[in-house]
PDB file of C-alpha atoms in Angstrom:
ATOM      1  CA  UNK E 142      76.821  -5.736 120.736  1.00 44.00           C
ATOM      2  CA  UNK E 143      78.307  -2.187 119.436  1.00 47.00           C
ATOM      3  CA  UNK E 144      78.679  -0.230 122.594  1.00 54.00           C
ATOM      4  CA  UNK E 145      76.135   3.197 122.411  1.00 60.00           C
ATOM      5  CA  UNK E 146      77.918   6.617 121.739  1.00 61.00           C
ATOM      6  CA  UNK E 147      77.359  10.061 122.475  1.00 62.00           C
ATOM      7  CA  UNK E 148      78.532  12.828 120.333  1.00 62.00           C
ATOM      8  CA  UNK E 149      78.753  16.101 120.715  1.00 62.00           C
ATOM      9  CA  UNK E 150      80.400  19.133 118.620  1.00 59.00           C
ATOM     10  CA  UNK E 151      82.504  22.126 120.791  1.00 65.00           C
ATOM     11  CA  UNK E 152      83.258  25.237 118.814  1.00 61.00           C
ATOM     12  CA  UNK E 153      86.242  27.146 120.609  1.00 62.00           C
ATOM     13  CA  UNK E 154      87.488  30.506 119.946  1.00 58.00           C
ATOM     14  CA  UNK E 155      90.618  30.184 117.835  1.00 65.00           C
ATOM     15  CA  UNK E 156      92.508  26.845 117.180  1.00 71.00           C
ATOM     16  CA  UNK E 157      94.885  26.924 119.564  1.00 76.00           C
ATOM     17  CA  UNK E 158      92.422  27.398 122.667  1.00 73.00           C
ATOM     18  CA  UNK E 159      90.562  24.303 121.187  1.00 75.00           C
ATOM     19  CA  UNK E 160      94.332  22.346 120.835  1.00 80.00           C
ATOM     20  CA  UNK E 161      95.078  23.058 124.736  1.00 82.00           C
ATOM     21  CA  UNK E 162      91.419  21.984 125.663  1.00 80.00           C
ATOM     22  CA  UNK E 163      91.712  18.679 123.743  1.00 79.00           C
ATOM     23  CA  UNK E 164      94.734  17.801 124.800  1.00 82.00           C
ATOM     24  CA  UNK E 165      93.607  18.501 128.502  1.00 81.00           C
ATOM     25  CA  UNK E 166      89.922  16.651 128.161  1.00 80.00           C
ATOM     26  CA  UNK E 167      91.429  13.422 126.325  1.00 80.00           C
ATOM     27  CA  UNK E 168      90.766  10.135 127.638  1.00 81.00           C
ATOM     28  CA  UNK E 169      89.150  11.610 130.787  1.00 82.00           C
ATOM     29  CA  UNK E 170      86.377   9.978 132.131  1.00 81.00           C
ATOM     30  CA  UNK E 171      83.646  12.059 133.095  1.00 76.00           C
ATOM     31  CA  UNK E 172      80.330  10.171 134.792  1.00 75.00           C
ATOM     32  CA  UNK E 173      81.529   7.052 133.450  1.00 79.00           C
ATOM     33  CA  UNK E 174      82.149   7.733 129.991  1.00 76.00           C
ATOM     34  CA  UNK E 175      86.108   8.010 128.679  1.00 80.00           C
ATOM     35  CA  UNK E 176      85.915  11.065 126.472  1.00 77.00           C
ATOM     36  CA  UNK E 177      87.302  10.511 122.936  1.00 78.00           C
ATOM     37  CA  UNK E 178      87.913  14.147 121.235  1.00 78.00           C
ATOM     38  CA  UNK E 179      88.584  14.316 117.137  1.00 74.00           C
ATOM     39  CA  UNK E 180      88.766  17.331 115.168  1.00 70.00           C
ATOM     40  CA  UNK E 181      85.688  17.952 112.808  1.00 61.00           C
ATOM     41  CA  UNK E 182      85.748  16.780 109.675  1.00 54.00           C
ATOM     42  CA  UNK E 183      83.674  18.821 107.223  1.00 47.00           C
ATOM     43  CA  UNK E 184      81.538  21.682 108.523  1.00 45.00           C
ATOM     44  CA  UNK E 185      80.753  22.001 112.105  1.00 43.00           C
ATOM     45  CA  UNK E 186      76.905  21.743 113.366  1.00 42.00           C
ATOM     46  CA  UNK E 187      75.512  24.728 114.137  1.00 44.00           C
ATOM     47  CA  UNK E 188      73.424  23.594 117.189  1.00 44.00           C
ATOM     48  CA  UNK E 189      72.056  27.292 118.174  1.00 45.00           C
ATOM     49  CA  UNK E 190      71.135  27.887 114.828  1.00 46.00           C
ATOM     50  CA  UNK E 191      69.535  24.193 114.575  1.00 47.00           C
ATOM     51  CA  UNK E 192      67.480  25.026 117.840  1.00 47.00           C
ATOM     52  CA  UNK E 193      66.589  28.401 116.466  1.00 47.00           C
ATOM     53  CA  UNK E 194      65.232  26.951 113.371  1.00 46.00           C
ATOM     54  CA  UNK E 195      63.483  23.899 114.434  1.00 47.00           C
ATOM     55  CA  UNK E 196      61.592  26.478 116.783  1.00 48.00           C
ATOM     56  CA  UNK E 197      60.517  27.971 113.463  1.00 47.00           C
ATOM     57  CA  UNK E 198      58.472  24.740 112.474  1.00 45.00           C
ATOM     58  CA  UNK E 199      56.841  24.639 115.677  1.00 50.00           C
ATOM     59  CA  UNK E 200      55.374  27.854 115.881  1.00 55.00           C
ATOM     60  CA  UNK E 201      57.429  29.275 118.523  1.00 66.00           C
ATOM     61  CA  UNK E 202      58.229  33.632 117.195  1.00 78.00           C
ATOM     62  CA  UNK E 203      62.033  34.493 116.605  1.00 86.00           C
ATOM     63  CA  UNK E 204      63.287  38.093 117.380  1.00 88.00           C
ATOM     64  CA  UNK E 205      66.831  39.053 115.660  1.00 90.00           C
ATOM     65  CA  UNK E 206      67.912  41.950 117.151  1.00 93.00           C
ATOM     66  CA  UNK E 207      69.598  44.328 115.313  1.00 93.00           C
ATOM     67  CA  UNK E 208      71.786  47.528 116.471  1.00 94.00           C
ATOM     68  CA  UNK E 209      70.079  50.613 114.786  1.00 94.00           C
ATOM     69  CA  UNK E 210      72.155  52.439 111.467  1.00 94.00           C
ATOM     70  CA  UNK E 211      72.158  55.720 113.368  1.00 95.00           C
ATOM     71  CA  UNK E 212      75.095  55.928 115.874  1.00 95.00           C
ATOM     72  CA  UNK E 213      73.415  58.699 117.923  1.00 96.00           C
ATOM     73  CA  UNK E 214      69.895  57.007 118.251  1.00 96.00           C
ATOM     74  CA  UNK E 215      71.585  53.851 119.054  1.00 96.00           C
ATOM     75  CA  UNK E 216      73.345  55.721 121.861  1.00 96.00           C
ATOM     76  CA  UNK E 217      69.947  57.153 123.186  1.00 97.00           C
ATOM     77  CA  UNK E 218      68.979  53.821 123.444  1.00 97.00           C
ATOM     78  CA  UNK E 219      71.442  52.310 125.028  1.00 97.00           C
ATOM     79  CA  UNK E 220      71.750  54.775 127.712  1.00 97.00           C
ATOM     80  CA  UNK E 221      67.593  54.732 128.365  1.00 97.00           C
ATOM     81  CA  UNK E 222      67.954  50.737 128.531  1.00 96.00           C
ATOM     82  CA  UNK E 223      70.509  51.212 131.368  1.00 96.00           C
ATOM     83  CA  UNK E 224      69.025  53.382 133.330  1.00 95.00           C
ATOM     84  CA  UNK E 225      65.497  51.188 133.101  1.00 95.00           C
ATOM     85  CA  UNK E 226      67.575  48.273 133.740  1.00 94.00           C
ATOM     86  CA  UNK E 227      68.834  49.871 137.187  1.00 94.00           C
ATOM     87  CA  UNK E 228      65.614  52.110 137.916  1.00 93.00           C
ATOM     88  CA  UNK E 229      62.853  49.902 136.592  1.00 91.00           C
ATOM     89  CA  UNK E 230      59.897  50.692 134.687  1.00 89.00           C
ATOM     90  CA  UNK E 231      58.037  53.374 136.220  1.00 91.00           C
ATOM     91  CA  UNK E 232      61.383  55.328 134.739  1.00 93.00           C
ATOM     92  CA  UNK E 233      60.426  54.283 130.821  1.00 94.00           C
ATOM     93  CA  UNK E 234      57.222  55.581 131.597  1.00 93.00           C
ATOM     94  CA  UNK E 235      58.360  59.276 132.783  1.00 94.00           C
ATOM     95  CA  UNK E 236      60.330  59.160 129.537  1.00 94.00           C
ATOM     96  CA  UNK E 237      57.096  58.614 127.484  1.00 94.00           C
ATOM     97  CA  UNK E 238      55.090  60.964 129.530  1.00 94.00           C
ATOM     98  CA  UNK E 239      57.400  63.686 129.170  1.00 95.00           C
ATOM     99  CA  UNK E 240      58.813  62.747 125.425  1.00 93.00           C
ATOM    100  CA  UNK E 241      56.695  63.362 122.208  1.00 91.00           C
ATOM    101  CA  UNK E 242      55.910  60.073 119.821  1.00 91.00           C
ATOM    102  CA  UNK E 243      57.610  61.925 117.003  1.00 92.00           C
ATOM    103  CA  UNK E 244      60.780  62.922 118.752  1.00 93.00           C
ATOM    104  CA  UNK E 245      64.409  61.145 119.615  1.00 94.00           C
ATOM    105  CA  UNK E 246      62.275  58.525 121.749  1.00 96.00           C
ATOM    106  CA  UNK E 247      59.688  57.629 118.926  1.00 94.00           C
ATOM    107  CA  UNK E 248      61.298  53.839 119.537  1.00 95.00           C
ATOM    108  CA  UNK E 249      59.168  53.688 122.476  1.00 94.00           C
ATOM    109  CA  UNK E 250      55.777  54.454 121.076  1.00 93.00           C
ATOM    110  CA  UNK E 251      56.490  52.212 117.937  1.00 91.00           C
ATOM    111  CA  UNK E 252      56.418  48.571 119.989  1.00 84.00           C
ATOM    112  CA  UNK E 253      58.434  45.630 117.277  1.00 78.00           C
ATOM    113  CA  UNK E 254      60.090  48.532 115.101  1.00 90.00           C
ATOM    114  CA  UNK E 255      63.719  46.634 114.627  1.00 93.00           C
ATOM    115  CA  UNK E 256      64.510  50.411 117.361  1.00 95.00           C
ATOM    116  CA  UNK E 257      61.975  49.450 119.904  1.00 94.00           C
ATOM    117  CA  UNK E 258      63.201  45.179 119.561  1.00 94.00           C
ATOM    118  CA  UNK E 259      66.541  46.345 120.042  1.00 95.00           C
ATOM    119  CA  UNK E 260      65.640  48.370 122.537  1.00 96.00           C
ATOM    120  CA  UNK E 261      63.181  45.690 124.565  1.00 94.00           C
ATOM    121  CA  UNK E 262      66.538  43.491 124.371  1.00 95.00           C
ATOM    122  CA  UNK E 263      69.064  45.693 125.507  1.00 96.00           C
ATOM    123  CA  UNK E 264      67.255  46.893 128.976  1.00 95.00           C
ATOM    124  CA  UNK E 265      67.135  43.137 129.308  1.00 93.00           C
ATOM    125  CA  UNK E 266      70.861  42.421 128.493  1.00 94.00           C
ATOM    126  CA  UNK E 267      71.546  45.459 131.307  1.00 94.00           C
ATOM    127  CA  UNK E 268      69.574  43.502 133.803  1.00 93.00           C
ATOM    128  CA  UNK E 269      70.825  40.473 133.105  1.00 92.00           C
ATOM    129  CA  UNK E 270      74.850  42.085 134.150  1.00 92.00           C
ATOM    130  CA  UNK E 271      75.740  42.738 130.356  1.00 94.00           C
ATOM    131  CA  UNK E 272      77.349  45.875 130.014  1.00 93.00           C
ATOM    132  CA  UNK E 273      77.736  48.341 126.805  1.00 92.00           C
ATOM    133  CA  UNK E 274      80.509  46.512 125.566  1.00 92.00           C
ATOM    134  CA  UNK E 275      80.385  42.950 126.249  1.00 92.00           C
ATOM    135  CA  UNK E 276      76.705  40.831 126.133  1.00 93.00           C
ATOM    136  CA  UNK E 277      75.400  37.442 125.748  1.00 92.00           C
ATOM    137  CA  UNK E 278      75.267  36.191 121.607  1.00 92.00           C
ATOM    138  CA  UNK E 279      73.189  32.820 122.554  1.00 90.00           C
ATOM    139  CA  UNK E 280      69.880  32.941 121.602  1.00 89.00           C
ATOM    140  CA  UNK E 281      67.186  32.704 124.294  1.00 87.00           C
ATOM    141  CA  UNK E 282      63.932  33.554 126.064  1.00 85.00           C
ATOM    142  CA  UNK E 283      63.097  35.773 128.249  1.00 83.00           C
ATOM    143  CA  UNK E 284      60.131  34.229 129.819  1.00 82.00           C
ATOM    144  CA  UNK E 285      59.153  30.301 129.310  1.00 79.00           C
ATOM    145  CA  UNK E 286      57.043  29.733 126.133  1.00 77.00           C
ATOM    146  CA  UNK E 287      58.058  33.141 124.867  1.00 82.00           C
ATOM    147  CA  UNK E 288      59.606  34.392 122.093  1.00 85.00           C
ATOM    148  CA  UNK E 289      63.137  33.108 120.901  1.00 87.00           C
ATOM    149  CA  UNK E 290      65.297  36.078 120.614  1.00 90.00           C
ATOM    150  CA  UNK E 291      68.544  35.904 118.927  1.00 92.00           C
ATOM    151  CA  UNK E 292      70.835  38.963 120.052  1.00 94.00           C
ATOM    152  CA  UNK E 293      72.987  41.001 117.681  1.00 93.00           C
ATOM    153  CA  UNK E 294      77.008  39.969 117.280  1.00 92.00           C
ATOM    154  CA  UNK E 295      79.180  41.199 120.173  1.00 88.00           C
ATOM    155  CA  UNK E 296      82.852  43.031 118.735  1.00 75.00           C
ATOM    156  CA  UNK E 297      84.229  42.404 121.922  1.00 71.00           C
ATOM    157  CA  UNK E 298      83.532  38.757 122.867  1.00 53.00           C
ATOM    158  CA  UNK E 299      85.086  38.019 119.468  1.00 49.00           C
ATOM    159  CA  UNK E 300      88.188  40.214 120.321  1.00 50.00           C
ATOM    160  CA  UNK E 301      88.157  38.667 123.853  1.00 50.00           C
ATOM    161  CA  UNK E 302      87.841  34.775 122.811  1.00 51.00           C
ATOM    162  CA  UNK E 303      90.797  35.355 120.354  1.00 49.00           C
ATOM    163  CA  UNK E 304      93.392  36.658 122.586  1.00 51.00           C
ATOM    164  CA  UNK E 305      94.757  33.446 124.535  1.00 50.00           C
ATOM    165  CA  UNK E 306      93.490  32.309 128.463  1.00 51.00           C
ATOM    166  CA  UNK E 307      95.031  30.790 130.840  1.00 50.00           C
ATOM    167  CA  UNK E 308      93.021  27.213 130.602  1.00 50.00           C
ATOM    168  CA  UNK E 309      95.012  24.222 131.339  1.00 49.00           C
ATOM    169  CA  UNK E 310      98.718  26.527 130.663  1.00 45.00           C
ATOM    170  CA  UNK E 311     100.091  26.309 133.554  1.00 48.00           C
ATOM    171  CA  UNK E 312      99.492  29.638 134.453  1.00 50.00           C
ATOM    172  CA  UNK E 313     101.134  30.614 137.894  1.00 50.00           C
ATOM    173  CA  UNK E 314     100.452  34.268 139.392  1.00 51.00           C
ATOM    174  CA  UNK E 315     103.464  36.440 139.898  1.00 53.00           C
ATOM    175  CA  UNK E 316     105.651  35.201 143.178  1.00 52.00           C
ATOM    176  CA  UNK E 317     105.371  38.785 144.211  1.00 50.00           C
ATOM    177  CA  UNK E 318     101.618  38.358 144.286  1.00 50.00           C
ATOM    178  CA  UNK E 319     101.680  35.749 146.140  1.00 50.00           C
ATOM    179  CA  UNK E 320     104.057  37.006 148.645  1.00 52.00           C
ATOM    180  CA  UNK E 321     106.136  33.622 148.684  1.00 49.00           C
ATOM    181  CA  UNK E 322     109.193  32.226 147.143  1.00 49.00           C
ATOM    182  CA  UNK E 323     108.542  30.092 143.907  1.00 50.00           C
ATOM    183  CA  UNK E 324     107.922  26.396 144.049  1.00 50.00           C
ATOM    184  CA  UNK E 325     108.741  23.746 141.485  1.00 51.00           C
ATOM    185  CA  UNK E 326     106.261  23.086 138.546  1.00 50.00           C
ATOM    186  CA  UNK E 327     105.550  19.687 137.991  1.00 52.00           C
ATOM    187  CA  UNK E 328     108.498  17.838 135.737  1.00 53.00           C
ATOM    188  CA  UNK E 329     110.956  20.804 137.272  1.00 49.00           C
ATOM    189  CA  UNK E 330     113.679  19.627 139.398  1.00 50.00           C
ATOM    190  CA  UNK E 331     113.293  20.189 142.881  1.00 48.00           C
TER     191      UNK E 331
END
């Protein structure tokens, strides 16, 4: 009888983050089953993007977010989402009551303009601990059986997954952090 197999595809940062992982997940057993790692052949499945379109065929609405053109409305929004985030809702609505339609905060009268969608997403990235650098890419939903939204890309995680981490390198705080005297990595002489 062939034995069953499970398969599953990791994409990692840059190749050397993904060399250091496999060589520290090979032939480890996890729940019983001895992992057995490869490097893809061909390209690699895209499962988010698999997920997000099989969605599609079942009905289920998709929201790509996208940052606005305009630097200075995009900063206007982010700013507004943060302080919703933090304050809540009853803030948004002071904004409205006080703002015209046609002015700087029109996003918020015109609900699923690509401004108002980013801006729906980005008080939610806030509250969720994602800061104006640095958010979340995956797609999700907010609420069960809701829409699928699919957030814009993020500069900095890409600039932050390509620098290297300290994942299975041996990585040892400074002695003088520590307050102690250094001890012998494994394979030194002691």
């Amino acid at each position: 009888q062939p034995s069953e197999k499970t398969c599953g595809f990791v994409s990692m940062g840059d190749v050397e983050s993904a060399q250091r992982a496999k060589e520290a997940l090979q032939d480890r057993e996890v729940e019983t089953v001895e992992l057995v790692i490869d490097w893809a052949r061909g390209p690699v499945p895209m499962q988010a993007e698999e997920d997000f379109t099989r969605s599609a065929k079942f009905g289920c609405r998709h929201v790509g977010v996208e940052p606005p053109i305009d630097k200075r409305l995009r900063r206007v929004i982010d700013r507004l989402a943060k302080y919703v985030a933090q304050e809540g809702h009853p803030f948004e609505q002071v904004v409205m009551e006080r703002e015209s339609p046609d002015g700087i905060f029109s996003f918020l009268f015109k609900h699923d303009s690509l401004e108002n969608l980013y801006y729906r997403w980005r008080t939610f990235a806030f509250s969720q601990g994602d800061n104006f650098k640095v958010w979340k890419t995956e797609t999700f939903r907010i609420s069960e059986g809701g829409a699928w939204w699919r957030p814009p890309p993020c500069d900095a995680a890409v600039e932050r997954k390509s620098r290297s981490t300290n994942f299975s390198s041996g990585f040892r705080p400074p002695q003088s952090a520590l307050g102690a005297s250094p001890s012998p990595t494994p394979g030194e002489a002691g």
